[in-house]
XYZ file of C-alpha atoms in Angstrom:
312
model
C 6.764 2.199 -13.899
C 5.431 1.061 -10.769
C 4.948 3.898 -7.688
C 4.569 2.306 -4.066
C 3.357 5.826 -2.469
C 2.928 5.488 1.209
C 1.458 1.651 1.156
C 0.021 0.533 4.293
C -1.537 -2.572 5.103
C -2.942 -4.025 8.636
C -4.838 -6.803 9.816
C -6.361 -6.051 13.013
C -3.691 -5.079 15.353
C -1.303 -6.174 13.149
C 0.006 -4.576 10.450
C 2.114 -6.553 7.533
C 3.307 -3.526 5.486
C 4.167 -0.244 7.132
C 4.108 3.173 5.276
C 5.985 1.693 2.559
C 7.104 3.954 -0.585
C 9.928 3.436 -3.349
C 9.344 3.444 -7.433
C 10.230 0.486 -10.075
C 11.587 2.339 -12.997
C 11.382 1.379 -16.400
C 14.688 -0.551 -18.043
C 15.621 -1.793 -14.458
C 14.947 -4.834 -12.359
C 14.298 -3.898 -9.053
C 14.995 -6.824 -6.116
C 12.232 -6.344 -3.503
C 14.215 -8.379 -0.720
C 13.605 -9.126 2.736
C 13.186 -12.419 5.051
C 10.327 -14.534 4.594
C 6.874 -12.161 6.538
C 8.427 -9.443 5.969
C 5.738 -7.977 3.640
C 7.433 -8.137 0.190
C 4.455 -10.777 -0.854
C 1.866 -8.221 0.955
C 2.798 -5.634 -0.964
C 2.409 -7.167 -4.366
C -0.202 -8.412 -4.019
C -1.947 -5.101 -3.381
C 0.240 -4.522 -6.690
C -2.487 -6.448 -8.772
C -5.525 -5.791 -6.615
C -5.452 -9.053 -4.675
C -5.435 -7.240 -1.168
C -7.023 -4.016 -0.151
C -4.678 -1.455 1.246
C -5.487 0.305 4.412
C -3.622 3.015 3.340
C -1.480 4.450 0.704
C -1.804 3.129 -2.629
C 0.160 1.633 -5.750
C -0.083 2.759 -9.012
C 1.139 1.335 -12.742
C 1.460 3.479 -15.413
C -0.319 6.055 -12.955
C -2.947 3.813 -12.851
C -4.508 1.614 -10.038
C -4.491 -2.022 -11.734
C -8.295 -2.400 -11.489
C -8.296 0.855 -13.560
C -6.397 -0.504 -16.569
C -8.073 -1.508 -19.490
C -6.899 -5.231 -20.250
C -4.628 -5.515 -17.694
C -2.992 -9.000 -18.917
C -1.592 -6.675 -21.741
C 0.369 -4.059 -19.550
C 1.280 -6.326 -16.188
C 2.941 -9.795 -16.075
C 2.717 -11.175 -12.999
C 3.746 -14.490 -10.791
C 2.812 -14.343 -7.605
C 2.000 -18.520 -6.799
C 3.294 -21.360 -9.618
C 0.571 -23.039 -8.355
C -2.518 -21.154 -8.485
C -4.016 -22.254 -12.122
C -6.473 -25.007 -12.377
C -4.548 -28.293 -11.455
C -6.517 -30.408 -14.197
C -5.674 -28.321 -16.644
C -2.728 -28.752 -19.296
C -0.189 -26.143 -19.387
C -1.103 -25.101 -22.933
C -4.912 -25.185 -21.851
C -3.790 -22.583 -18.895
C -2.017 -20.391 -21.782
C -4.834 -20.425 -23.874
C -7.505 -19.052 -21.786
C -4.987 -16.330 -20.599
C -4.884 -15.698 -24.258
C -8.399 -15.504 -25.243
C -9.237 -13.927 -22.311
C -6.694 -11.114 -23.299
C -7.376 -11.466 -26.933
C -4.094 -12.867 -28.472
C -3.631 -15.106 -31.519
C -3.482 -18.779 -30.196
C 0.168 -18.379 -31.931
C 0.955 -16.361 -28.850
C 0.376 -19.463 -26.691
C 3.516 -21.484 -28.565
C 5.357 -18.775 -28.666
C 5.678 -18.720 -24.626
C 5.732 -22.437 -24.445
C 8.531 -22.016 -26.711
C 10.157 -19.072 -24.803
C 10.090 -20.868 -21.622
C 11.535 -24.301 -22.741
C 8.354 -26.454 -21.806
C 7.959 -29.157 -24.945
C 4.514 -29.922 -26.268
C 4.697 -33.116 -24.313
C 4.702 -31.415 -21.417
C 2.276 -28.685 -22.422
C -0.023 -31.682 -22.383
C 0.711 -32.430 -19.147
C -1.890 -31.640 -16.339
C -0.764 -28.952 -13.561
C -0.858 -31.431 -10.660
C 1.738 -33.239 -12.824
C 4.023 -30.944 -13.066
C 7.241 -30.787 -11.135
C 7.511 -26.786 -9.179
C 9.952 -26.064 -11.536
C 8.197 -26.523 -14.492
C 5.179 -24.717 -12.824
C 7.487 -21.539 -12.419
C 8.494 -21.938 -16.659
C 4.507 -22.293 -16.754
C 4.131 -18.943 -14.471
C 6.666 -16.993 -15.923
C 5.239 -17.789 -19.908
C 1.756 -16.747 -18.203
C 3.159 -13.521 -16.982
C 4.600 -12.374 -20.570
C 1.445 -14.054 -22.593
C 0.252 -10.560 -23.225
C 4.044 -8.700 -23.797
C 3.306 -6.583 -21.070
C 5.053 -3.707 -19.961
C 5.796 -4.025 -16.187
C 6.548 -7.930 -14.532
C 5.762 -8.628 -11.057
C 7.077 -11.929 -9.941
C 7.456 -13.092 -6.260
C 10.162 -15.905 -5.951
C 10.409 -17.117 -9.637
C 13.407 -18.992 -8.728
C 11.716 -21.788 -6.396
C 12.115 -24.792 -7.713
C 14.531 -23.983 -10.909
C 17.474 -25.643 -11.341
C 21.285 -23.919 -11.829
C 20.301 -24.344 -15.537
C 16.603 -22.807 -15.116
C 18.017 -19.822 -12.599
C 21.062 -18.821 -15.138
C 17.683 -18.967 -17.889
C 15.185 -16.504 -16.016
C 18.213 -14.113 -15.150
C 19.067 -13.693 -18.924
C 15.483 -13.715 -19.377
C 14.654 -10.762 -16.919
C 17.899 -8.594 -17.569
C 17.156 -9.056 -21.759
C 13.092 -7.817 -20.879
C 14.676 -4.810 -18.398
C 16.899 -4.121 -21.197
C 14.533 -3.960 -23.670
C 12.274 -1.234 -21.517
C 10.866 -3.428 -19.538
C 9.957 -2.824 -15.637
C 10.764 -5.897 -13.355
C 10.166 -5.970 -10.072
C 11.828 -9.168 -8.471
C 10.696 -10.562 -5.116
C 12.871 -12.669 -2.807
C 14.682 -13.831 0.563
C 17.478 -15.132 -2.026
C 19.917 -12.083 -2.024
C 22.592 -13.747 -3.958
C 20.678 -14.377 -7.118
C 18.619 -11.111 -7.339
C 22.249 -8.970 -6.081
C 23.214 -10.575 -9.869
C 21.039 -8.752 -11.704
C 19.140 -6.007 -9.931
C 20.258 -2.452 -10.892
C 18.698 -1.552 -7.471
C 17.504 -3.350 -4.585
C 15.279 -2.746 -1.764
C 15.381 -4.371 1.732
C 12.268 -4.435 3.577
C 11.789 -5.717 7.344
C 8.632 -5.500 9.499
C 7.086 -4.266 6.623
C 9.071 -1.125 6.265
C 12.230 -0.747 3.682
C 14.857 -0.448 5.804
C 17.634 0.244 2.631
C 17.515 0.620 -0.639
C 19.884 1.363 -3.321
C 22.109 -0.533 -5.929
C 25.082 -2.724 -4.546
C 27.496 -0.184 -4.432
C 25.330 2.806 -2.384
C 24.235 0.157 0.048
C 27.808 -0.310 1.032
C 28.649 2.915 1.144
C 25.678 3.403 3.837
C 26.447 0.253 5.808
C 28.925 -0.396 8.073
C 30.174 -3.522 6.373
C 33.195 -3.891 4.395
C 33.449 -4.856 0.973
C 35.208 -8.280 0.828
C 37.628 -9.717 -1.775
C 38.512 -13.093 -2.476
C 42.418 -13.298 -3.704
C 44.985 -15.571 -5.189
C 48.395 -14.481 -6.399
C 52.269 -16.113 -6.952
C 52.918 -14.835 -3.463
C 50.265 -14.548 -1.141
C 52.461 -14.005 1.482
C 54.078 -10.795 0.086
C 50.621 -9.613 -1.076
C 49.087 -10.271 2.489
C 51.385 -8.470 3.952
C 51.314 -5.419 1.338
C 47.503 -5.393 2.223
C 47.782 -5.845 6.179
C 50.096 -2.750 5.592
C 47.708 -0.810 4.186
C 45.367 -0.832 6.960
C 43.225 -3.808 5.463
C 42.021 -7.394 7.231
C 43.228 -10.124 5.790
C 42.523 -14.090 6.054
C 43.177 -17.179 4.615
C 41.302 -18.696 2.446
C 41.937 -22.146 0.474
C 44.371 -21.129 -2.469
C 44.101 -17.426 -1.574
C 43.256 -14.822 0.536
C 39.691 -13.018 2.232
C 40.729 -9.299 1.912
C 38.524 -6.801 4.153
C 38.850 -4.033 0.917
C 37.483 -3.928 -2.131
C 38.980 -5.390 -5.583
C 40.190 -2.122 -6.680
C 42.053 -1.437 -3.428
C 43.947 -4.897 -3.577
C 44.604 -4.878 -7.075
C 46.834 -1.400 -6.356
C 48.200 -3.014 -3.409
C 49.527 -6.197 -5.463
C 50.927 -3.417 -8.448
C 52.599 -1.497 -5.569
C 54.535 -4.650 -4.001
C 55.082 -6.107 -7.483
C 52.939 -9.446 -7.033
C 51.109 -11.064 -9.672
C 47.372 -12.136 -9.307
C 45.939 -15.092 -10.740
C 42.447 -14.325 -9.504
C 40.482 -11.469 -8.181
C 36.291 -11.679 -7.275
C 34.227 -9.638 -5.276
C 33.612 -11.810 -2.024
C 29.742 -10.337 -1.988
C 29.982 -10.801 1.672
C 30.123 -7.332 2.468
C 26.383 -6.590 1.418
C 24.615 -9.531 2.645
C 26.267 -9.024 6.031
C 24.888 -5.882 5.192
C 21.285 -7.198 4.491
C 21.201 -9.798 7.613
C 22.095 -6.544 9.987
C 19.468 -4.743 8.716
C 16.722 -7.613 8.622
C 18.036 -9.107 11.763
C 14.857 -7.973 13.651
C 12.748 -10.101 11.767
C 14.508 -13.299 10.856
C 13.690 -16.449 12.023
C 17.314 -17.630 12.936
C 19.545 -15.514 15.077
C 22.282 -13.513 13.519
C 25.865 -14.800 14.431
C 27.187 -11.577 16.049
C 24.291 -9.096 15.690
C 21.953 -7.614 17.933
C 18.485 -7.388 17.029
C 17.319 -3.596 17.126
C 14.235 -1.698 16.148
C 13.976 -1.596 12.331
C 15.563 1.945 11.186
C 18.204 1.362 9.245
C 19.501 3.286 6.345
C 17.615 6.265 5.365
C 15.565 5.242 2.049
């Protein structure tokens, strides 16, 4: 378990993370999201002693991370695919993680094997290696010593479809298993597919947090459906009935309600569907509102305003 209790972190006059507090619990992966500066790298870092905090601190286990024994052993962590030696081979990298954590050189294979790099490119030097096979190189790094808790800032840079469908199966097996994940990144869509709870930070303070469904509830977004049926026509007009937006949408229909709500509406007026999805629009309209303040781009639509947000 990992307990963020009152985390503060400044700079001079500037401060990156702002009385911060939530708690990673074990058997979940928690998405630590937020736009890029908004303090989700500050804040892990302080995780495994890399910065100081001003204030507040973070414990693991109940322990600080300088204060547990062999710390390789209980925390995995990626926070840069690029910070190893870059004239070493990736199996040379594994191996002094495992000495210096005192694992069988057996161990070393195992995550080579785990992680899909071949013992070609095990022999391959760091600066050789394309990002993506420097995150597989990170990510076997971070579980060299079967740890308890994983820490891992942006692990999908550089991974193709192939490699991001891998490290999701890979993180929701290890949560599964008892594992505690804590998952940073700006990318909502592919931590909102496996996070059992998510936390938005902006400014350096969590403006939300919750799972998918309690974030809605909160927000003042809708949930949005994506719909096609035999007779969109009938169904659209069952739904506008009903009090709910509706727009087209290539085969189908954008539905301003949630799955459940137009799946009664099409039993009611007798249409069949042929597909039904959750449009996921709903929360990362959600997430933009709320981290509006701090994003580079303006937000079609949306006002910047202090950071408040949603109680935590």
């Amino acid at each position: 378990m990992i307990t963020v209790d009152r985390l503060t972190v400044s700079y001079g006059s500037f401060t990156a993370v702002d009385d911060v507090s939530f708690v990673a619990q074990p058997g979940r992966v928690t998405g630590f999201l937020g736009p890029n500066g908004a303090g989700k790298s500050t804040t892990m870092r302080v995780m495994v002693g890399l910065t100081p905090p001003t204030s507040g601190q973070v414990t693991i286990g109940g322990l600080r991370y300088h204060d547990i024994p062999n710390p390789g052993r209980h925390v995995g962590s990626l926070l840069d695919a690029s910070a190893q030696h870059a004239g070493r081979t990736g199996r040379e990298i594994l191996t002094i993680g495992a000495q210096t954590m005192g694992l069988p050189k057996s161990r070393v294979d195992e995550m080579l094997a785990l992680v899909g790099l071949t013992d070609a490119e095990a022999k391959r030097r760091l600066r050789n290696y394309s990002l993506g096979m420097k995150q597989r190189l990170g990510i076997a790094h971070a579980l060299l010593g079967d740890p308890s808790v994983l820490i891992l800032d942006e692990p999908a840079n550089g991974l193709d479809p192939a490699g991001i469908r891998w490290m999701r199966g890979l993180l929701k097996g290890y949560a599964d298993r008892g594992g505690t994940v804590l998952l940073s990144s700006h990318l909502l869509h592919e931590v909102e597919q496996i996070a059992d709870e998510m936390i938005l930070i902006g400014h350096g303070r969590i403006v939300a947090q919750g799972d998918k469904k309690s974030l809605l509830a909160h927000g003042d977004g809708a949930a949005t459906t994506l719909v096609t049926s035999l007779d969109n026509a009938a169904l659209g007009a069952a739904l506008t009935g009903g009090g709910h937006a509706v727009e087209p949408l290539g085969e189908g229909l954008k539905v301003q309600a949630t799955p459940e709500e137009v799946g009664r509406a099409a039993l009611a007026a007798g249409v069949v569907l042929t597909d039904l999805r959750s449009g996921g629009a709903g929360l990362e309209d959600l997430f933009l509102e709320l981290t509006s303040a701090t994003a580079r781009e303006a937000v079609p639509g949306v006002t910047p305003t202090p950071t408040g947000g949603i109680p935590a």
